[in-house]
C-alpha atoms as a printed R data frame, in Angstrom:
    type eleno elety resid chain resno       x       y      z
1   ATOM     1    CA   MET     A     1  -6.042  23.284 42.704
2   ATOM     2    CA   SER     A     2  -2.751  21.706 41.610
3   ATOM     3    CA   PHE     A     3  -0.608  23.074 38.782
4   ATOM     4    CA   TYR     A     4  -1.643  20.045 36.731
5   ATOM     5    CA   GLU     A     5  -5.342  20.875 37.057
6   ATOM     6    CA   GLU     A     6  -4.637  24.530 36.264
7   ATOM     7    CA   LYS     A     7  -2.677  23.515 33.179
8   ATOM     8    CA   ILE     A     8  -5.447  21.258 31.870
9   ATOM     9    CA   ALA     A     9  -8.047  23.957 32.542
10  ATOM    10    CA   SER     A    10  -5.965  26.467 30.563
11  ATOM    11    CA   VAL     A    11  -6.142  24.440 27.326
12  ATOM    12    CA   TYR     A    12  -9.521  22.647 27.502
13  ATOM    13    CA   ASP     A    13 -13.079  23.716 28.230
14  ATOM    14    CA   GLU     A    14 -14.654  22.932 31.589
15  ATOM    15    CA   ASN     A    15 -16.380  19.683 30.593
16  ATOM    16    CA   THR     A    16 -13.338  18.303 28.774
17  ATOM    17    CA   SER     A    17 -11.035  19.267 31.642
18  ATOM    18    CA   LYS     A    18 -13.330  17.445 34.050
19  ATOM    19    CA   LYS     A    19 -13.196  14.282 31.916
20  ATOM    20    CA   ILE     A    20  -9.384  14.374 31.857
21  ATOM    21    CA   ILE     A    21  -9.120  14.927 35.606
22  ATOM    22    CA   GLU     A    22 -11.596  12.108 36.277
23  ATOM    23    CA   GLY     A    23  -9.660   9.828 33.916
24  ATOM    24    CA   CYS     A    24  -6.398  10.513 35.727
25  ATOM    25    CA   SER     A    25  -8.082   9.731 39.050
26  ATOM    26    CA   LYS     A    26  -9.203   6.235 38.040
27  ATOM    27    CA   LYS     A    27  -7.275   3.010 38.483
28  ATOM    28    CA   ARG     A    28  -6.441   1.624 35.054
29  ATOM    29    CA   LYS     A    29  -7.148  -1.974 34.146
30  ATOM    30    CA   THR     A    30  -4.306  -4.370 33.361
31  ATOM    31    CA   THR     A    31  -3.846  -4.705 29.607
32  ATOM    32    CA   LEU     A    32  -1.534  -6.757 27.411
33  ATOM    33    CA   ARG     A    33  -0.663  -7.654 23.849
34  ATOM    34    CA   ILE     A    34  -0.531 -11.201 22.527
35  ATOM    35    CA   ASN     A    35   2.866 -11.727 20.888
36  ATOM    36    CA   THR     A    36   2.139 -13.638 17.683
37  ATOM    37    CA   ILE     A    37   5.865 -14.024 16.972
38  ATOM    38    CA   LYS     A    38   5.818 -16.763 19.605
39  ATOM    39    CA   ILE     A    39   2.244 -18.002 19.826
40  ATOM    40    CA   ALA     A    40  -0.903 -18.109 17.714
41  ATOM    41    CA   ARG     A    41  -3.601 -15.778 18.994
42  ATOM    42    CA   GLU     A    42  -6.096 -18.639 19.394
43  ATOM    43    CA   ASN     A    43  -3.648 -20.625 21.528
44  ATOM    44    CA   ALA     A    44  -2.992 -17.644 23.790
45  ATOM    45    CA   ILE     A    45  -6.733 -17.071 24.213
46  ATOM    46    CA   ASN     A    46  -7.187 -20.728 25.193
47  ATOM    47    CA   ILE     A    47  -4.418 -20.521 27.805
48  ATOM    48    CA   LEU     A    48  -6.037 -17.417 29.331
49  ATOM    49    CA   LYS     A    49  -9.298 -19.338 29.586
50  ATOM    50    CA   GLU     A    50  -7.587 -22.418 31.047
51  ATOM    51    CA   ASN     A    51  -6.062 -20.212 33.747
52  ATOM    52    CA   LYS     A    52  -9.562 -18.834 34.499
53  ATOM    53    CA   ILE     A    53  -8.441 -15.296 33.695
54  ATOM    54    CA   ASN     A    54 -11.373 -13.029 32.919
55  ATOM    55    CA   PHE     A    55 -10.654 -10.827 29.928
56  ATOM    56    CA   SER     A    56 -12.099  -8.971 26.984
57  ATOM    57    CA   VAL     A    57 -10.649  -8.088 23.580
58  ATOM    58    CA   SER     A    58 -10.245  -4.426 22.702
59  ATOM    59    CA   PRO     A    59 -12.178  -3.446 19.553
60  ATOM    60    CA   PHE     A    60  -9.179  -1.736 17.920
61  ATOM    61    CA   SER     A    61  -7.003  -4.889 17.767
62  ATOM    62    CA   ASP     A    62  -7.658  -8.599 18.231
63  ATOM    63    CA   THR     A    63  -4.307  -8.981 20.036
64  ATOM    64    CA   ALA     A    64  -5.044  -6.218 22.575
65  ATOM    65    CA   ILE     A    65  -6.445  -7.800 25.745
66  ATOM    66    CA   ILE     A    66  -8.055  -6.195 28.800
67  ATOM    67    CA   ILE     A    67  -7.710  -8.217 32.011
68  ATOM    68    CA   GLU     A    68 -10.330  -8.054 34.738
69  ATOM    69    CA   SER     A    69  -8.433 -10.016 37.416
70  ATOM    70    CA   GLY     A    70  -5.306  -7.904 37.921
71  ATOM    71    CA   GLU     A    71  -1.652  -8.295 37.017
72  ATOM    72    CA   GLU     A    72  -0.388 -10.907 39.497
73  ATOM    73    CA   LYS     A    73  -2.307 -13.818 37.981
74  ATOM    74    CA   ILE     A    74  -0.999 -12.975 34.516
75  ATOM    75    CA   ARG     A    75   2.625 -12.874 35.680
76  ATOM    76    CA   ASN     A    76   2.291 -16.466 36.933
77  ATOM    77    CA   THR     A    77   1.281 -17.857 33.533
78  ATOM    78    CA   SER     A    78   3.477 -19.587 30.948
79  ATOM    79    CA   LEU     A    79   2.357 -16.895 28.500
80  ATOM    80    CA   TYR     A    80   4.148 -14.205 30.492
81  ATOM    81    CA   ASN     A    81   7.220 -16.275 31.368
82  ATOM    82    CA   ASN     A    82   7.732 -17.373 27.753
83  ATOM    83    CA   GLY     A    83   7.352 -13.896 26.247
84  ATOM    84    CA   GLU     A    84   4.145 -14.921 24.492
85  ATOM    85    CA   ILE     A    85   2.391 -11.857 25.883
86  ATOM    86    CA   TYR     A    86   3.645  -8.397 26.759
87  ATOM    87    CA   LEU     A    87   2.092  -6.217 29.450
88  ATOM    88    CA   GLN     A    88   1.403  -3.004 27.566
89  ATOM    89    CA   SER     A    89  -1.099  -0.180 27.890
90  ATOM    90    CA   LEU     A    90  -3.780   0.024 25.220
91  ATOM    91    CA   SER     A    91  -2.724   3.527 24.192
92  ATOM    92    CA   SER     A    92   0.889   2.455 23.643
93  ATOM    93    CA   GLN     A    93  -0.263  -0.337 21.322
94  ATOM    94    CA   LEU     A    94  -1.723   2.196 18.886
95  ATOM    95    CA   PRO     A    95   1.384   3.879 17.354
96  ATOM    96    CA   ALA     A    96   2.786   0.690 15.785
97  ATOM    97    CA   LEU     A    97  -0.630  -0.058 14.285
98  ATOM    98    CA   LEU     A    98  -0.785   3.483 12.905
99  ATOM    99    CA   LEU     A    99   2.763   3.242 11.505
100 ATOM   100    CA   SER     A   100   1.813   0.082  9.591
101 ATOM   101    CA   ALA     A   101   5.375  -0.945  8.702
102 ATOM   102    CA   LYS     A   102   5.789  -3.573  5.981
103 ATOM   103    CA   GLU     A   103   8.192  -6.467  5.374
104 ATOM   104    CA   ASN     A   104  11.614  -5.411  4.045
105 ATOM   105    CA   GLU     A   105  11.105  -1.745  4.931
106 ATOM   106    CA   ASP     A   106  13.826   0.154  6.793
107 ATOM   107    CA   VAL     A   107  12.234   1.160 10.102
108 ATOM   108    CA   LEU     A   108  13.569   3.331 12.937
109 ATOM   109    CA   ASP     A   109  12.280   3.385 16.518
110 ATOM   110    CA   MET     A   110  13.950   6.506 17.890
111 ATOM   111    CA   THR     A   111  13.316   6.066 21.643
112 ATOM   112    CA   ALA     A   112  12.825   2.338 21.904
113 ATOM   113    CA   ALA     A   113  13.167   1.194 25.544
114 ATOM   114    CA   PRO     A   114  11.653  -0.763 27.152
115 ATOM   115    CA   GLY     A   115  10.703  -2.347 23.823
116 ATOM   116    CA   GLY     A   116   6.934  -2.747 23.710
117 ATOM   117    CA   LYS     A   117   6.441  -0.763 20.515
118 ATOM   118    CA   THR     A   118   9.674  -2.078 18.975
119 ATOM   119    CA   SER     A   119   8.628  -5.687 19.441
120 ATOM   120    CA   GLN     A   120   5.134  -4.881 18.178
121 ATOM   121    CA   ILE     A   121   6.588  -3.466 14.940
122 ATOM   122    CA   ALA     A   122   8.602  -6.665 14.547
123 ATOM   123    CA   MET     A   123   5.489  -8.742 15.224
124 ATOM   124    CA   LEU     A   124   3.362  -6.853 12.704
125 ATOM   125    CA   THR     A   125   5.994  -7.434  9.991
126 ATOM   126    CA   SER     A   126   6.514 -11.109 10.924
127 ATOM   127    CA   ASN     A   127  10.094 -10.266 11.981
128 ATOM   128    CA   LYS     A   128  10.858  -9.296  8.376
129 ATOM   129    CA   CYS     A   129  11.466  -5.538  8.441
130 ATOM   130    CA   ASN     A   130  14.916  -3.989  8.870
131 ATOM   131    CA   LEU     A   131  14.440  -2.478 12.312
132 ATOM   132    CA   THR     A   132  16.801  -0.058 14.054
133 ATOM   133    CA   ALA     A   133  16.071   0.696 17.715
134 ATOM   134    CA   CYS     A   134  17.795   3.575 19.525
135 ATOM   135    CA   GLU     A   135  18.094   4.008 23.289
136 ATOM   136    CA   MET     A   136  20.561   6.509 24.720
137 ATOM   137    CA   ASN     A   137  20.549   5.231 28.328
138 ATOM   138    CA   PRO     A   138  22.855   2.170 28.717
139 ATOM   139    CA   LYS     A   139  20.756   0.551 31.476
140 ATOM   140    CA   ARG     A   140  17.545   1.027 29.511
141 ATOM   141    CA   SER     A   141  19.310  -0.277 26.418
142 ATOM   142    CA   GLU     A   142  20.130  -3.505 28.266
143 ATOM   143    CA   ARG     A   143  16.491  -3.799 29.325
144 ATOM   144    CA   LEU     A   144  15.488  -3.274 25.705
145 ATOM   145    CA   LYS     A   145  17.792  -6.105 24.589
146 ATOM   146    CA   TYR     A   146  16.353  -8.417 27.244
147 ATOM   147    CA   ASN     A   147  12.739  -7.708 26.317
148 ATOM   148    CA   LEU     A   148  13.318  -8.100 22.580
149 ATOM   149    CA   LEU     A   149  15.174 -11.382 23.108
150 ATOM   150    CA   LYS     A   150  12.396 -12.680 25.366
151 ATOM   151    CA   GLN     A   151   9.796 -11.849 22.724
152 ATOM   152    CA   GLY     A   152  11.694 -13.524 19.907
153 ATOM   153    CA   VAL     A   153  12.546 -10.381 17.928
154 ATOM   154    CA   THR     A   154  15.303 -11.162 15.425
155 ATOM   155    CA   CYS     A   155  15.062  -8.324 12.899
156 ATOM   156    CA   VAL     A   156  16.448  -5.537 15.094
157 ATOM   157    CA   ASN     A   157  19.732  -3.646 15.373
158 ATOM   158    CA   ILE     A   158  19.996  -1.930 18.753
159 ATOM   159    CA   MET     A   159  22.024   1.285 18.973
160 ATOM   160    CA   THR     A   160  22.859   2.749 22.387
161 ATOM   161    CA   VAL     A   161  22.798   6.308 21.148
162 ATOM   162    CA   ASP     A   162  20.740   9.484 21.309
163 ATOM   163    CA   ALA     A   163  18.785   9.299 18.051
164 ATOM   164    CA   ARG     A   164  19.346  13.029 17.549
165 ATOM   165    CA   ASN     A   165  23.027  12.196 16.973
166 ATOM   166    CA   LEU     A   166  22.445   9.735 14.138
167 ATOM   167    CA   GLU     A   167  24.343  10.675 10.983
168 ATOM   168    CA   ASN     A   168  22.182  12.142  8.245
169 ATOM   169    CA   PHE     A   169  23.337   9.540  5.730
170 ATOM   170    CA   PHE     A   170  20.861   7.181  7.424
171 ATOM   171    CA   SER     A   171  17.396   7.128  5.869
172 ATOM   172    CA   PHE     A   172  14.246   5.185  6.670
173 ATOM   173    CA   ASP     A   173  10.950   4.213  5.064
174 ATOM   174    CA   LYS     A   174   9.106   4.356  8.383
175 ATOM   175    CA   ILE     A   175   9.998   6.097 11.659
176 ATOM   176    CA   LEU     A   176   8.346   5.843 15.053
177 ATOM   177    CA   LEU     A   177   9.033   8.683 17.459
178 ATOM   178    CA   ASP     A   178   7.331   8.029 20.767
179 ATOM   179    CA   ALA     A   179   8.820  11.099 22.345
180 ATOM   180    CA   PRO     A   180   9.718  11.624 26.015
181 ATOM   181    CA   CYS     A   181   7.047  13.863 27.505
182 ATOM   182    CA   SER     A   182   5.583  15.367 30.671
183 ATOM   183    CA   GLY     A   183   3.274  12.373 31.177
184 ATOM   184    CA   SER     A   184   0.225  14.625 31.413
185 ATOM   185    CA   GLY     A   185  -1.909  11.782 30.058
186 ATOM   186    CA   THR     A   186  -0.643   9.138 32.484
187 ATOM   187    CA   ILE     A   187  -0.290  11.050 35.741
188 ATOM   188    CA   ASN     A   188  -1.911   9.421 38.764
189 ATOM   189    CA   LEU     A   189  -3.639  12.227 40.632
190 ATOM   190    CA   SER     A   190  -3.796  10.154 43.814
191 ATOM   191    CA   ASN     A   191   0.008  10.026 43.850
192 ATOM   192    CA   GLU     A   192   1.233  13.207 45.551
193 ATOM   193    CA   LYS     A   193   4.797  12.733 44.290
194 ATOM   194    CA   GLU     A   194   3.650  12.546 40.661
195 ATOM   195    CA   VAL     A   195   1.442  15.619 41.067
196 ATOM   196    CA   LYS     A   196   4.282  17.653 42.622
197 ATOM   197    CA   GLY     A   197   6.682  16.466 39.921
198 ATOM   198    CA   PHE     A   198   4.503  17.877 37.162
199 ATOM   199    CA   THR     A   199   5.829  21.404 36.685
200 ATOM   200    CA   ASP     A   200   6.029  24.120 34.064
201 ATOM   201    CA   THR     A   201   9.790  23.536 33.943
202 ATOM   202    CA   LEU     A   202   9.206  19.869 33.075
203 ATOM   203    CA   VAL     A   203   6.754  20.718 30.300
204 ATOM   204    CA   ASN     A   204   9.080  23.323 28.747
205 ATOM   205    CA   LYS     A   205  12.037  20.932 28.891
206 ATOM   206    CA   CYS     A   206   9.997  18.233 27.159
207 ATOM   207    CA   VAL     A   207   8.808  20.600 24.426
208 ATOM   208    CA   LYS     A   208  12.416  21.429 23.490
209 ATOM   209    CA   TRP     A   209  13.420  17.765 23.543
210 ATOM   210    CA   GLN     A   210  10.422  16.722 21.444
211 ATOM   211    CA   SER     A   211  11.045  19.435 18.872
212 ATOM   212    CA   SER     A   212  14.682  18.422 18.354
213 ATOM   213    CA   LEU     A   213  13.799  14.717 18.083
214 ATOM   214    CA   LEU     A   214  10.980  15.419 15.632
215 ATOM   215    CA   ASP     A   215  13.231  17.639 13.528
216 ATOM   216    CA   LYS     A   216  15.740  14.779 13.331
217 ATOM   217    CA   ALA     A   217  13.033  12.218 12.532
218 ATOM   218    CA   LEU     A   218  11.756  14.211  9.573
219 ATOM   219    CA   THR     A   219  15.338  14.765  8.383
220 ATOM   220    CA   LEU     A   220  16.009  11.006  8.328
221 ATOM   221    CA   LEU     A   221  12.686  10.115  6.713
222 ATOM   222    CA   LYS     A   222  12.890   9.162  3.040
223 ATOM   223    CA   LYS     A   223  10.799  11.040  0.485
224 ATOM   224    CA   GLY     A   224   7.499   9.208  0.310
225 ATOM   225    CA   GLY     A   225   8.184   7.704  3.731
226 ATOM   226    CA   GLU     A   226   5.910   7.905  6.754
227 ATOM   227    CA   ALA     A   227   6.524   8.684 10.420
228 ATOM   228    CA   VAL     A   228   4.355   8.433 13.508
229 ATOM   229    CA   TYR     A   229   4.841  10.982 16.270
230 ATOM   230    CA   SER     A   230   3.318  10.117 19.639
231 ATOM   231    CA   THR     A   231   3.438  11.192 23.275
232 ATOM   232    CA   CYS     A   232   1.625  10.216 26.465
233 ATOM   233    CA   SER     A   233   0.666  13.864 26.890
234 ATOM   234    CA   VAL     A   234  -2.651  15.619 26.296
235 ATOM   235    CA   LEU     A   235  -1.104  19.105 26.103
236 ATOM   236    CA   PRO     A   236  -1.205  20.749 22.650
237 ATOM   237    CA   GLU     A   237   2.193  22.402 23.183
238 ATOM   238    CA   GLU     A   238   3.805  18.948 23.360
239 ATOM   239    CA   ASN     A   239   1.815  17.633 20.427
240 ATOM   240    CA   GLU     A   240   0.380  19.585 17.522
241 ATOM   241    CA   THR     A   241   2.049  22.928 18.333
242 ATOM   242    CA   SER     A   242   5.590  21.576 17.883
243 ATOM   243    CA   LEU     A   243   4.569  19.551 14.851
244 ATOM   244    CA   LYS     A   244   2.950  22.401 12.931
245 ATOM   245    CA   LYS     A   245   6.219  24.332 12.929
246 ATOM   246    CA   LEU     A   246   8.161  21.430 11.385
247 ATOM   247    CA   LEU     A   247   5.769  20.115  8.733
248 ATOM   248    CA   LYS     A   248   6.455  22.978  6.331
249 ATOM   249    CA   LYS     A   249  10.206  22.946  6.991
250 ATOM   250    CA   HIS     A   250  10.464  19.306  5.920
251 ATOM   251    CA   ASN     A   251   7.773  19.374  3.197
252 ATOM   252    CA   CYS     A   252   5.524  16.972  5.089
253 ATOM   253    CA   ILE     A   253   1.786  16.474  5.426
254 ATOM   254    CA   THR     A   254  -0.375  14.664  7.948
255 ATOM   255    CA   VAL     A   255  -2.044  11.409  6.900
256 ATOM   256    CA   LYS     A   256  -5.491  10.025  7.673
257 ATOM   257    CA   PRO     A   257  -5.292   7.304 10.383
258 ATOM   258    CA   ASP     A   258  -6.925   4.625  8.223
259 ATOM   259    CA   THR     A   259  -5.213   1.641  9.876
260 ATOM   260    CA   ILE     A   260  -7.020   2.185 13.203
261 ATOM   261    CA   ASN     A   261 -10.717   2.257 14.022
262 ATOM   262    CA   THR     A   262 -10.693   5.625 15.766
263 ATOM   263    CA   ALA     A   263 -14.442   5.411 16.450
264 ATOM   264    CA   CYS     A   264 -13.741   3.032 19.353
265 ATOM   265    CA   LEU     A   265 -11.283   5.417 21.030
266 ATOM   266    CA   PRO     A   266 -12.183   7.995 23.736
267 ATOM   267    CA   THR     A   267 -10.853  11.050 21.908
268 ATOM   268    CA   LEU     A   268 -10.249  14.659 22.898
269 ATOM   269    CA   PRO     A   269 -10.390  17.788 20.691
270 ATOM   270    CA   CYS     A   270  -7.301  18.157 18.492
271 ATOM   271    CA   SER     A   271  -6.331  21.244 16.507
272 ATOM   272    CA   ILE     A   272  -4.352  19.525 13.759
273 ATOM   273    CA   GLU     A   273  -5.854  17.564 10.886
274 ATOM   274    CA   ASN     A   274  -5.572  13.769 11.316
275 ATOM   275    CA   GLY     A   275  -4.232  14.053 14.869
276 ATOM   276    CA   ILE     A   276  -5.635  11.713 17.519
277 ATOM   277    CA   CYS     A   277  -5.684  12.770 21.167
278 ATOM   278    CA   ILE     A   278  -7.005  10.178 23.614
279 ATOM   279    CA   CYS     A   279  -8.753  10.993 26.865
280 ATOM   280    CA   PRO     A   280  -7.550   9.009 29.891
281 ATOM   281    CA   ASN     A   281 -10.066   6.614 31.441
282 ATOM   282    CA   ASP     A   282 -10.045   3.241 33.219
283 ATOM   283    CA   GLU     A   283  -8.731   1.485 30.072
284 ATOM   284    CA   PHE     A   284  -6.733   4.087 28.126
285 ATOM   285    CA   GLU     A   285  -3.916   6.417 29.086
286 ATOM   286    CA   GLY     A   286  -4.069   9.973 27.814
287 ATOM   287    CA   PHE     A   287  -2.157   9.920 24.537
288 ATOM   288    CA   PHE     A   288  -1.456  11.749 21.268
289 ATOM   289    CA   MET     A   289  -0.423  10.362 17.897
290 ATOM   290    CA   ILE     A   290  -0.317  11.396 14.268
291 ATOM   291    CA   LYS     A   291   0.985   9.943 11.009
292 ATOM   292    CA   ILE     A   292   3.156  12.168  8.800
293 ATOM   293    CA   LYS     A   293   4.237  11.697  5.175
294 ATOM   294    CA   LYS     A   294   7.243  13.320  3.521
295 ATOM   295    CA   LEU     A   295   6.533  14.600  0.017
C-alpha cells in the first residue's frame, strides 16, 4: 500500500477510502467552460454540434461542458483558438460560482495562474468588477497574462507578487484563495512518479503555506465581505482544520453555498459547517471549497 492510500485510509472510513482510491484510478473526461465574454452560449453549443463533438452539459452550470470525444478534437476548433472556450476541470469551475462576485466589487484572486478561475470571475461579472490577480512566479504570471488576453478579460490588474506580501491597506469585497496543495484529490494513481511524489513532507509544507495565505486573505477582506477558500485536496488537515483555527481570529463565519446546486455533486464527509468536499470520479477532481463571511 502506498503512502497515499495509507493517508486516505487514516482519515476516511473503509467505504469512503475505496471510493476515493477508485476515483483517482479512473481517467477523467475532458471538460471545458464556454467563455461568454467572447461568444454567446447558444452559438458555442452550435459550433460544437457542427464539429460533431459529442458532449453533455453539467447540471451545476449551463456553461460547463463534458466532452465525450477527447481533447484533440476540441483544440482544433475555432472555439479553442479564439478563446471562446477554456479547458477547465469541472471542480475548478465551482469556486468562482460559489464566490458570486458582482459588478463594481473589488475582487482579489490570490493565486491566479494559469487564469481559469480569474477569467471566470471576469466572465460572471461581465468584465465589470475591479479584479486583482496575484501570481508570484514570473513565468506563470506571463502565462496568466496570455490566457486572460486570449479570453478577452479587460477588468484585471495583474501583480507578480506573493499575495502574502500585499500591504494591509488593500481591502476587498470578495477574495478567492485557491490555495496550493498536495493534490490529493487530483493524483493519478497509475502514474508512479505522482504517487512517489506524494509525501508527508509535501502535505506538511502545504498546510503551512495554506494557513499563511488564508490568514492574509481574511486580513484583507472587508467587513461584510466574502471569501472562498478552495484546494484540490481531500485531506481535512489542508481544508477545514486550518480554517477552523482562523475563523475566530478574524471574526468570520462560514456561509451556506446557495449559489451552487450541491445535490448534483459527488460529495465526501466534511467536518465543518457549509464546507463542500468532492469525491474524485471520471468527471470531477477531488476538491474542497467553502465560503466565508467577515462580520
